[in-house]
JSON list of C-alpha atoms in Angstrom, two decimals:
[
{"chain": "A", "resi": 22, "resn": "ARG", "atom": "CA", "xyz": [-87.56, 57.60, -0.08]},
{"chain": "A", "resi": 23, "resn": "ARG", "atom": "CA", "xyz": [-88.20, 56.46, -3.66]},
{"chain": "A", "resi": 24, "resn": "HIS", "atom": "CA", "xyz": [-91.34, 58.59, -3.89]},
{"chain": "A", "resi": 25, "resn": "ALA", "atom": "CA", "xyz": [-89.72, 61.96, -3.23]},
{"chain": "A", "resi": 26, "resn": "TRP", "atom": "CA", "xyz": [-91.13, 64.50, -3.61]},
{"chain": "A", "resi": 27, "resn": "TYR", "atom": "CA", "xyz": [-94.64, 63.08, -3.84]},
{"chain": "A", "resi": 28, "resn": "ALA", "atom": "CA", "xyz": [-94.11, 61.82, -0.30]},
{"chain": "A", "resi": 29, "resn": "SER", "atom": "CA", "xyz": [-91.17, 62.91, 1.81]},
{"chain": "A", "resi": 30, "resn": "GLY", "atom": "CA", "xyz": [-89.85, 62.72, 5.33]},
{"chain": "A", "resi": 31, "resn": "ILE", "atom": "CA", "xyz": [-89.68, 59.91, 7.87]},
{"chain": "A", "resi": 32, "resn": "VAL", "atom": "CA", "xyz": [-91.77, 59.48, 11.00]},
{"chain": "A", "resi": 33, "resn": "PHE", "atom": "CA", "xyz": [-90.97, 56.76, 13.53]},
{"chain": "A", "resi": 34, "resn": "TRP", "atom": "CA", "xyz": [-92.77, 55.50, 16.60]},
{"chain": "A", "resi": 35, "resn": "MET", "atom": "CA", "xyz": [-91.28, 55.29, 19.09]},
{"chain": "A", "resi": 36, "resn": "TYR", "atom": "CA", "xyz": [-87.72, 56.07, 20.13]},
{"chain": "A", "resi": 37, "resn": "ASN", "atom": "CA", "xyz": [-87.60, 54.62, 23.64]},
{"chain": "A", "resi": 38, "resn": "ASP", "atom": "CA", "xyz": [-89.41, 51.95, 25.62]},
{"chain": "A", "resi": 39, "resn": "CYS", "atom": "CA", "xyz": [-90.11, 50.99, 29.21]},
{"chain": "A", "resi": 40, "resn": "TRP", "atom": "CA", "xyz": [-89.31, 47.30, 28.58]},
{"chain": "A", "resi": 41, "resn": "PRO", "atom": "CA", "xyz": [-85.78, 45.83, 28.28]},
{"chain": "A", "resi": 42, "resn": "ALA", "atom": "CA", "xyz": [-86.91, 43.48, 25.49]},
{"chain": "A", "resi": 43, "resn": "ALA", "atom": "CA", "xyz": [-85.37, 42.66, 22.12]},
{"chain": "A", "resi": 44, "resn": "ASN", "atom": "CA", "xyz": [-88.66, 42.96, 20.26]},
{"chain": "A", "resi": 45, "resn": "GLY", "atom": "CA", "xyz": [-91.22, 45.76, 20.22]},
{"chain": "A", "resi": 46, "resn": "TRP", "atom": "CA", "xyz": [-91.46, 48.90, 18.16]},
{"chain": "A", "resi": 47, "resn": "SER", "atom": "CA", "xyz": [-88.93, 51.08, 19.97]},
{"chain": "A", "resi": 48, "resn": "LEU", "atom": "CA", "xyz": [-85.42, 51.88, 18.75]},
{"chain": "A", "resi": 49, "resn": "VAL", "atom": "CA", "xyz": [-83.68, 51.76, 22.15]},
{"chain": "A", "resi": 50, "resn": "ASP", "atom": "CA", "xyz": [-84.58, 49.81, 25.25]},
{"chain": "A", "resi": 51, "resn": "TYR", "atom": "CA", "xyz": [-85.00, 50.78, 28.91]},
{"chain": "A", "resi": 52, "resn": "TYR", "atom": "CA", "xyz": [-81.22, 50.88, 29.35]},
{"chain": "A", "resi": 53, "resn": "ALA", "atom": "CA", "xyz": [-80.76, 53.11, 26.26]},
{"chain": "A", "resi": 54, "resn": "GLN", "atom": "CA", "xyz": [-79.18, 50.22, 24.36]},
{"chain": "A", "resi": 55, "resn": "PRO", "atom": "CA", "xyz": [-79.91, 50.09, 20.60]},
{"chain": "A", "resi": 56, "resn": "LYS", "atom": "CA", "xyz": [-82.37, 47.44, 19.47]},
{"chain": "A", "resi": 57, "resn": "PRO", "atom": "CA", "xyz": [-82.19, 45.87, 15.99]},
{"chain": "A", "resi": 58, "resn": "ALA", "atom": "CA", "xyz": [-84.67, 48.46, 14.73]},
{"chain": "A", "resi": 59, "resn": "TYR", "atom": "CA", "xyz": [-82.22, 51.25, 15.64]},
{"chain": "A", "resi": 60, "resn": "TYR", "atom": "CA", "xyz": [-79.68, 50.08, 13.08]},
{"chain": "A", "resi": 61, "resn": "THR", "atom": "CA", "xyz": [-82.29, 49.41, 10.41]},
{"chain": "A", "resi": 62, "resn": "PHE", "atom": "CA", "xyz": [-83.81, 52.85, 10.87]},
{"chain": "A", "resi": 63, "resn": "ARG", "atom": "CA", "xyz": [-80.40, 54.52, 10.83]},
{"chain": "A", "resi": 64, "resn": "ARG", "atom": "CA", "xyz": [-79.62, 52.93, 7.46]},
{"chain": "A", "resi": 65, "resn": "CYS", "atom": "CA", "xyz": [-83.02, 53.89, 6.02]},
{"chain": "A", "resi": 66, "resn": "ALA", "atom": "CA", "xyz": [-82.49, 57.49, 7.16]},
{"chain": "A", "resi": 67, "resn": "GLY", "atom": "CA", "xyz": [-78.96, 57.68, 5.74]},
{"chain": "A", "resi": 68, "resn": "SER", "atom": "CA", "xyz": [-77.95, 60.46, 3.36]},
{"chain": "A", "resi": 69, "resn": "VAL", "atom": "CA", "xyz": [-77.51, 57.87, 0.56]},
{"chain": "A", "resi": 70, "resn": "ILE", "atom": "CA", "xyz": [-79.31, 54.53, 0.28]},
{"chain": "A", "resi": 71, "resn": "PHE", "atom": "CA", "xyz": [-80.11, 52.07, -2.49]},
{"chain": "A", "resi": 72, "resn": "SER", "atom": "CA", "xyz": [-83.24, 49.93, -2.78]},
{"chain": "A", "resi": 73, "resn": "PHE", "atom": "CA", "xyz": [-84.92, 47.65, -5.29]},
{"chain": "A", "resi": 74, "resn": "GLY", "atom": "CA", "xyz": [-88.40, 48.13, -6.66]},
{"chain": "A", "resi": 75, "resn": "GLY", "atom": "CA", "xyz": [-89.93, 44.84, -7.75]},
{"chain": "A", "resi": 76, "resn": "PRO", "atom": "CA", "xyz": [-92.25, 44.01, -10.67]},
{"chain": "A", "resi": 77, "resn": "ASP", "atom": "CA", "xyz": [-95.41, 44.47, -8.60]},
{"chain": "A", "resi": 78, "resn": "GLU", "atom": "CA", "xyz": [-94.41, 47.96, -7.56]},
{"chain": "A", "resi": 79, "resn": "ASN", "atom": "CA", "xyz": [-93.34, 49.12, -10.99]},
{"chain": "A", "resi": 80, "resn": "GLY", "atom": "CA", "xyz": [-96.25, 47.54, -12.84]},
{"chain": "A", "resi": 81, "resn": "ASP", "atom": "CA", "xyz": [-94.10, 46.74, -15.86]},
{"chain": "A", "resi": 82, "resn": "GLY", "atom": "CA", "xyz": [-92.49, 43.47, -14.82]},
{"chain": "A", "resi": 83, "resn": "ASN", "atom": "CA", "xyz": [-89.09, 45.07, -14.31]},
{"chain": "A", "resi": 84, "resn": "TYR", "atom": "CA", "xyz": [-86.73, 45.19, -11.35]},
{"chain": "A", "resi": 85, "resn": "VAL", "atom": "CA", "xyz": [-85.43, 48.70, -10.79]},
{"chain": "A", "resi": 86, "resn": "LEU", "atom": "CA", "xyz": [-82.60, 49.82, -8.50]},
{"chain": "A", "resi": 87, "resn": "TRP", "atom": "CA", "xyz": [-83.13, 53.26, -6.97]},
{"chain": "A", "resi": 88, "resn": "LEU", "atom": "CA", "xyz": [-80.63, 55.73, -5.57]},
{"chain": "A", "resi": 89, "resn": "CYS", "atom": "CA", "xyz": [-82.08, 57.98, -2.88]},
{"chain": "A", "resi": 90, "resn": "GLN", "atom": "CA", "xyz": [-80.18, 60.98, -1.55]},
{"chain": "A", "resi": 91, "resn": "ASN", "atom": "CA", "xyz": [-80.92, 63.57, 1.09]},
{"chain": "A", "resi": 92, "resn": "GLY", "atom": "CA", "xyz": [-78.97, 66.69, 1.86]},
{"chain": "A", "resi": 93, "resn": "LEU", "atom": "CA", "xyz": [-77.07, 69.24, -0.16]},
{"chain": "A", "resi": 94, "resn": "LEU", "atom": "CA", "xyz": [-73.75, 67.47, -0.76]},
{"chain": "A", "resi": 95, "resn": "PRO", "atom": "CA", "xyz": [-73.18, 65.65, -4.07]},
{"chain": "A", "resi": 96, "resn": "HIS", "atom": "CA", "xyz": [-72.18, 61.99, -4.06]},
{"chain": "A", "resi": 97, "resn": "LYS", "atom": "CA", "xyz": [-70.24, 60.15, -6.73]},
{"chain": "A", "resi": 98, "resn": "GLY", "atom": "CA", "xyz": [-69.57, 56.43, -6.85]},
{"chain": "A", "resi": 99, "resn": "GLN", "atom": "CA", "xyz": [-70.21, 53.08, -8.45]},
{"chain": "A", "resi": 100, "resn": "GLY", "atom": "CA", "xyz": [-72.08, 49.86, -7.81]},
{"chain": "A", "resi": 101, "resn": "ARG", "atom": "CA", "xyz": [-72.54, 46.27, -8.88]},
{"chain": "A", "resi": 102, "resn": "VAL", "atom": "CA", "xyz": [-75.79, 44.31, -9.27]},
{"chain": "A", "resi": 103, "resn": "TYR", "atom": "CA", "xyz": [-75.77, 40.51, -9.18]},
{"chain": "A", "resi": 104, "resn": "LEU", "atom": "CA", "xyz": [-77.68, 37.37, -8.32]},
{"chain": "A", "resi": 105, "resn": "TYR", "atom": "CA", "xyz": [-76.55, 35.54, -5.20]},
{"chain": "A", "resi": 106, "resn": "ASN", "atom": "CA", "xyz": [-77.36, 31.91, -4.36]},
{"chain": "A", "resi": 107, "resn": "VAL", "atom": "CA", "xyz": [-78.01, 31.67, -0.61]},
{"chain": "A", "resi": 108, "resn": "VAL", "atom": "CA", "xyz": [-77.10, 27.97, -0.51]},
{"chain": "A", "resi": 109, "resn": "THR", "atom": "CA", "xyz": [-73.92, 27.77, -2.59]},
{"chain": "A", "resi": 110, "resn": "GLY", "atom": "CA", "xyz": [-72.75, 31.39, -2.52]},
{"chain": "A", "resi": 111, "resn": "ALA", "atom": "CA", "xyz": [-72.50, 31.49, -6.33]},
{"chain": "A", "resi": 112, "resn": "GLU", "atom": "CA", "xyz": [-72.75, 34.94, -7.90]},
{"chain": "A", "resi": 113, "resn": "THR", "atom": "CA", "xyz": [-74.00, 35.92, -11.36]},
{"chain": "A", "resi": 114, "resn": "ASP", "atom": "CA", "xyz": [-73.20, 39.45, -12.53]},
{"chain": "A", "resi": 115, "resn": "LEU", "atom": "CA", "xyz": [-76.06, 41.52, -13.92]},
{"chain": "A", "resi": 116, "resn": "GLY", "atom": "CA", "xyz": [-74.18, 44.73, -14.53]},
{"chain": "A", "resi": 117, "resn": "THR", "atom": "CA", "xyz": [-72.39, 47.69, -13.02]},
{"chain": "A", "resi": 118, "resn": "PHE", "atom": "CA", "xyz": [-73.33, 51.35, -12.81]},
{"chain": "A", "resi": 119, "resn": "ALA", "atom": "CA", "xyz": [-71.84, 54.71, -11.91]},
{"chain": "A", "resi": 120, "resn": "PHE", "atom": "CA", "xyz": [-73.64, 57.63, -10.32]},
{"chain": "A", "resi": 121, "resn": "ASP", "atom": "CA", "xyz": [-73.00, 61.31, -9.77]},
{"chain": "A", "resi": 122, "resn": "LYS", "atom": "CA", "xyz": [-75.95, 62.58, -7.74]},
{"chain": "A", "resi": 123, "resn": "ARG", "atom": "CA", "xyz": [-75.77, 66.33, -7.19]},
{"chain": "A", "resi": 124, "resn": "ASP", "atom": "CA", "xyz": [-79.18, 67.05, -5.71]},
{"chain": "A", "resi": 125, "resn": "ALA", "atom": "CA", "xyz": [-81.63, 65.56, -3.25]},
{"chain": "A", "resi": 126, "resn": "GLY", "atom": "CA", "xyz": [-84.28, 63.15, -4.43]},
{"chain": "A", "resi": 127, "resn": "ALA", "atom": "CA", "xyz": [-84.55, 59.71, -5.98]},
{"chain": "A", "resi": 128, "resn": "GLU", "atom": "CA", "xyz": [-83.63, 58.31, -9.38]},
{"chain": "A", "resi": 129, "resn": "PRO", "atom": "CA", "xyz": [-83.32, 54.87, -10.99]},
{"chain": "A", "resi": 130, "resn": "VAL", "atom": "CA", "xyz": [-79.76, 53.75, -11.74]},
{"chain": "A", "resi": 131, "resn": "TRP", "atom": "CA", "xyz": [-80.32, 50.19, -13.03]},
{"chain": "A", "resi": 132, "resn": "LYS", "atom": "CA", "xyz": [-83.17, 48.18, -14.57]},
{"chain": "A", "resi": 133, "resn": "LYS", "atom": "CA", "xyz": [-83.63, 44.56, -15.62]},
{"chain": "A", "resi": 134, "resn": "GLU", "atom": "CA", "xyz": [-86.49, 43.14, -17.67]},
{"chain": "A", "resi": 135, "resn": "ASN", "atom": "CA", "xyz": [-87.90, 39.61, -17.47]},
{"chain": "A", "resi": 136, "resn": "LEU", "atom": "CA", "xyz": [-85.87, 38.63, -14.42]},
{"chain": "A", "resi": 137, "resn": "ILE", "atom": "CA", "xyz": [-87.20, 35.65, -12.47]},
{"chain": "A", "resi": 138, "resn": "LEU", "atom": "CA", "xyz": [-85.76, 34.92, -9.04]},
{"chain": "A", "resi": 139, "resn": "ALA", "atom": "CA", "xyz": [-85.64, 31.34, -7.82]},
{"chain": "A", "resi": 140, "resn": "GLU", "atom": "CA", "xyz": [-86.34, 30.62, -4.16]},
{"chain": "A", "resi": 141, "resn": "ASP", "atom": "CA", "xyz": [-82.63, 30.14, -3.46]},
{"chain": "A", "resi": 142, "resn": "THR", "atom": "CA", "xyz": [-81.55, 33.36, -5.19]},
{"chain": "A", "resi": 143, "resn": "VAL", "atom": "CA", "xyz": [-81.37, 36.93, -3.94]},
{"chain": "A", "resi": 144, "resn": "LEU", "atom": "CA", "xyz": [-80.95, 40.08, -6.04]},
{"chain": "A", "resi": 145, "resn": "LEU", "atom": "CA", "xyz": [-78.08, 42.07, -4.51]},
{"chain": "A", "resi": 146, "resn": "CYS", "atom": "CA", "xyz": [-76.47, 45.46, -5.04]},
{"chain": "A", "resi": 147, "resn": "ASP", "atom": "CA", "xyz": [-73.20, 46.61, -3.49]},
{"chain": "A", "resi": 148, "resn": "ALA", "atom": "CA", "xyz": [-72.50, 50.33, -3.92]},
{"chain": "A", "resi": 149, "resn": "GLU", "atom": "CA", "xyz": [-69.67, 52.57, -2.76]},
{"chain": "A", "resi": 150, "resn": "TRP", "atom": "CA", "xyz": [-69.05, 56.32, -2.79]},
{"chain": "A", "resi": 151, "resn": "GLU", "atom": "CA", "xyz": [-66.54, 58.76, -1.31]},
{"chain": "A", "resi": 152, "resn": "ASP", "atom": "CA", "xyz": [-67.40, 58.27, 2.34]},
{"chain": "A", "resi": 153, "resn": "GLY", "atom": "CA", "xyz": [-69.83, 55.39, 2.48]},
{"chain": "A", "resi": 154, "resn": "ALA", "atom": "CA", "xyz": [-71.22, 52.12, 1.19]},
{"chain": "A", "resi": 155, "resn": "ASP", "atom": "CA", "xyz": [-74.57, 50.35, 1.07]},
{"chain": "A", "resi": 156, "resn": "ARG", "atom": "CA", "xyz": [-75.96, 46.93, 0.28]},
{"chain": "A", "resi": 157, "resn": "ALA", "atom": "CA", "xyz": [-79.50, 46.54, -1.02]},
{"chain": "A", "resi": 158, "resn": "PHE", "atom": "CA", "xyz": [-81.23, 43.23, -1.58]},
{"chain": "A", "resi": 159, "resn": "CYS", "atom": "CA", "xyz": [-84.51, 41.88, -2.92]},
{"chain": "A", "resi": 160, "resn": "LEU", "atom": "CA", "xyz": [-85.90, 38.52, -1.81]},
{"chain": "A", "resi": 161, "resn": "PRO", "atom": "CA", "xyz": [-87.83, 36.26, -4.22]},
{"chain": "A", "resi": 162, "resn": "CYS", "atom": "CA", "xyz": [-90.31, 35.18, -1.53]},
{"chain": "A", "resi": 163, "resn": "ALA", "atom": "CA", "xyz": [-90.87, 35.27, 2.20]},
{"chain": "A", "resi": 164, "resn": "LEU", "atom": "CA", "xyz": [-87.63, 34.74, 4.09]},
{"chain": "A", "resi": 165, "resn": "SER", "atom": "CA", "xyz": [-89.12, 31.73, 5.89]},
{"chain": "A", "resi": 166, "resn": "ASN", "atom": "CA", "xyz": [-89.57, 29.98, 2.53]},
{"chain": "A", "resi": 167, "resn": "MET", "atom": "CA", "xyz": [-85.95, 30.35, 1.45]},
{"chain": "A", "resi": 168, "resn": "PRO", "atom": "CA", "xyz": [-83.56, 27.37, 1.87]},
{"chain": "A", "resi": 169, "resn": "ILE", "atom": "CA", "xyz": [-81.13, 29.24, 4.10]},
{"chain": "A", "resi": 170, "resn": "GLY", "atom": "CA", "xyz": [-81.05, 26.58, 6.81]},
{"chain": "A", "resi": 171, "resn": "PRO", "atom": "CA", "xyz": [-81.13, 26.86, 10.61]},
{"chain": "A", "resi": 172, "resn": "ALA", "atom": "CA", "xyz": [-80.73, 30.29, 12.15]},
{"chain": "A", "resi": 173, "resn": "VAL", "atom": "CA", "xyz": [-77.20, 30.86, 13.41]},
{"chain": "A", "resi": 174, "resn": "GLY", "atom": "CA", "xyz": [-75.34, 33.97, 14.39]},
{"chain": "A", "resi": 175, "resn": "PRO", "atom": "CA", "xyz": [-72.13, 35.36, 12.91]},
{"chain": "A", "resi": 176, "resn": "THR", "atom": "CA", "xyz": [-68.81, 34.19, 14.36]},
{"chain": "A", "resi": 177, "resn": "VAL", "atom": "CA", "xyz": [-66.77, 36.78, 16.25]},
{"chain": "A", "resi": 178, "resn": "GLU", "atom": "CA", "xyz": [-63.29, 36.32, 14.80]},
{"chain": "A", "resi": 179, "resn": "LYS", "atom": "CA", "xyz": [-61.66, 39.13, 16.76]},
{"chain": "A", "resi": 180, "resn": "GLU", "atom": "CA", "xyz": [-62.69, 41.81, 19.21]},
{"chain": "A", "resi": 181, "resn": "THR", "atom": "CA", "xyz": [-60.77, 44.81, 20.52]},
{"chain": "A", "resi": 182, "resn": "ALA", "atom": "CA", "xyz": [-61.76, 47.93, 22.42]},
{"chain": "A", "resi": 183, "resn": "THR", "atom": "CA", "xyz": [-62.69, 49.70, 19.20]},
{"chain": "A", "resi": 184, "resn": "GLU", "atom": "CA", "xyz": [-63.80, 47.07, 16.70]},
{"chain": "A", "resi": 185, "resn": "ILE", "atom": "CA", "xyz": [-65.32, 43.63, 16.16]},
{"chain": "A", "resi": 186, "resn": "VAL", "atom": "CA", "xyz": [-64.46, 41.36, 13.24]},
{"chain": "A", "resi": 187, "resn": "ILE", "atom": "CA", "xyz": [-67.22, 38.91, 12.29]},
{"chain": "A", "resi": 188, "resn": "THR", "atom": "CA", "xyz": [-67.45, 36.15, 9.71]},
{"chain": "A", "resi": 189, "resn": "SER", "atom": "CA", "xyz": [-70.20, 33.83, 8.57]},
{"chain": "A", "resi": 190, "resn": "SER", "atom": "CA", "xyz": [-70.14, 30.28, 7.21]},
{"chain": "A", "resi": 191, "resn": "VAL", "atom": "CA", "xyz": [-73.72, 30.55, 5.93]},
{"chain": "A", "resi": 192, "resn": "THR", "atom": "CA", "xyz": [-75.91, 33.23, 4.36]},
{"chain": "A", "resi": 193, "resn": "LEU", "atom": "CA", "xyz": [-77.29, 35.56, 7.03]},
{"chain": "A", "resi": 194, "resn": "PRO", "atom": "CA", "xyz": [-79.91, 38.02, 5.77]},
{"chain": "A", "resi": 195, "resn": "TYR", "atom": "CA", "xyz": [-79.81, 39.88, 9.09]},
{"chain": "A", "resi": 196, "resn": "ALA", "atom": "CA", "xyz": [-76.59, 39.25, 11.01]},
{"chain": "A", "resi": 197, "resn": "PHE", "atom": "CA", "xyz": [-76.94, 40.89, 14.41]},
{"chain": "A", "resi": 198, "resn": "ILE", "atom": "CA", "xyz": [-74.43, 41.10, 17.24]},
{"chain": "A", "resi": 199, "resn": "ASP", "atom": "CA", "xyz": [-75.12, 42.56, 20.67]},
{"chain": "A", "resi": 200, "resn": "PRO", "atom": "CA", "xyz": [-72.03, 43.67, 22.62]},
{"chain": "A", "resi": 201, "resn": "GLU", "atom": "CA", "xyz": [-73.23, 45.08, 25.93]},
{"chain": "A", "resi": 202, "resn": "GLY", "atom": "CA", "xyz": [-72.93, 48.82, 26.35]},
{"chain": "A", "resi": 203, "resn": "ARG", "atom": "CA", "xyz": [-71.70, 49.50, 22.81]},
{"chain": "A", "resi": 204, "resn": "ILE", "atom": "CA", "xyz": [-73.02, 51.37, 19.78]},
{"chain": "A", "resi": 205, "resn": "LEU", "atom": "CA", "xyz": [-71.79, 49.92, 16.49]},
{"chain": "A", "resi": 206, "resn": "SER", "atom": "CA", "xyz": [-71.01, 51.45, 13.11]},
{"chain": "A", "resi": 207, "resn": "GLU", "atom": "CA", "xyz": [-73.42, 48.95, 11.53]},
{"chain": "A", "resi": 208, "resn": "ASN", "atom": "CA", "xyz": [-75.52, 45.98, 12.55]},
{"chain": "A", "resi": 209, "resn": "GLY", "atom": "CA", "xyz": [-78.25, 43.77, 11.16]},
{"chain": "A", "resi": 210, "resn": "VAL", "atom": "CA", "xyz": [-76.35, 43.38, 7.89]},
{"chain": "A", "resi": 211, "resn": "PHE", "atom": "CA", "xyz": [-76.78, 40.92, 5.02]},
{"chain": "A", "resi": 212, "resn": "MET", "atom": "CA", "xyz": [-73.75, 38.61, 5.13]},
{"chain": "A", "resi": 213, "resn": "LYS", "atom": "CA", "xyz": [-72.76, 36.25, 2.36]},
{"chain": "A", "resi": 214, "resn": "ILE", "atom": "CA", "xyz": [-71.13, 32.86, 2.84]},
{"chain": "A", "resi": 215, "resn": "GLY", "atom": "CA", "xyz": [-67.53, 33.34, 3.95]},
{"chain": "A", "resi": 216, "resn": "GLU", "atom": "CA", "xyz": [-67.88, 37.11, 4.19]},
{"chain": "A", "resi": 217, "resn": "ARG", "atom": "CA", "xyz": [-65.78, 39.04, 6.71]},
{"chain": "A", "resi": 218, "resn": "ARG", "atom": "CA", "xyz": [-66.82, 42.42, 8.10]},
{"chain": "A", "resi": 219, "resn": "ILE", "atom": "CA", "xyz": [-65.02, 44.86, 10.40]},
{"chain": "A", "resi": 220, "resn": "ILE", "atom": "CA", "xyz": [-67.45, 46.80, 12.62]},
{"chain": "A", "resi": 221, "resn": "SER", "atom": "CA", "xyz": [-66.30, 49.69, 14.78]},
{"chain": "A", "resi": 222, "resn": "LYS", "atom": "CA", "xyz": [-67.78, 50.21, 18.25]},
{"chain": "A", "resi": 223, "resn": "ARG", "atom": "CA", "xyz": [-67.90, 52.90, 20.87]}
]
């Protein structure tokens, strides 16, 4: 998405699968239930997404936040970039930005020089616009090397016929819930300590 129009379009393999397993490369399983990859792919194919380019990619030692937009409709909004400690939940602001993207393509909206991420710190961006929101993050190292602690799932605080409210007492880089027979508005999300999210279902 960041390399439009040098490279454009998305190809995925494959949509369905003959095995009712959680892993694998398919987006839905034998029973047509979404796998984790379904929600990740849906975000990546969204009309507006944000993503970080690290020092190795840019070649200049800078972290760059990119806005990528598809489609013909303009989008206007704002965002916040900050450091987040996965152990304590402490946040350090690195700046805010506004955007008014009127055409398809990709463009940088934020840049930081000489930024060094510790193993307990994640670079985060929360952005909002008229009809949507996105969270982008950049890890300092392999997830298995970060001091996040034992893997636990989010806590279901409340569930109705149309929505699920989840919370987390620890940092969850990929909080996934799996209500049987339901498609959710989002899943596999990065949740901060004490964060509460309302997810619609159908």
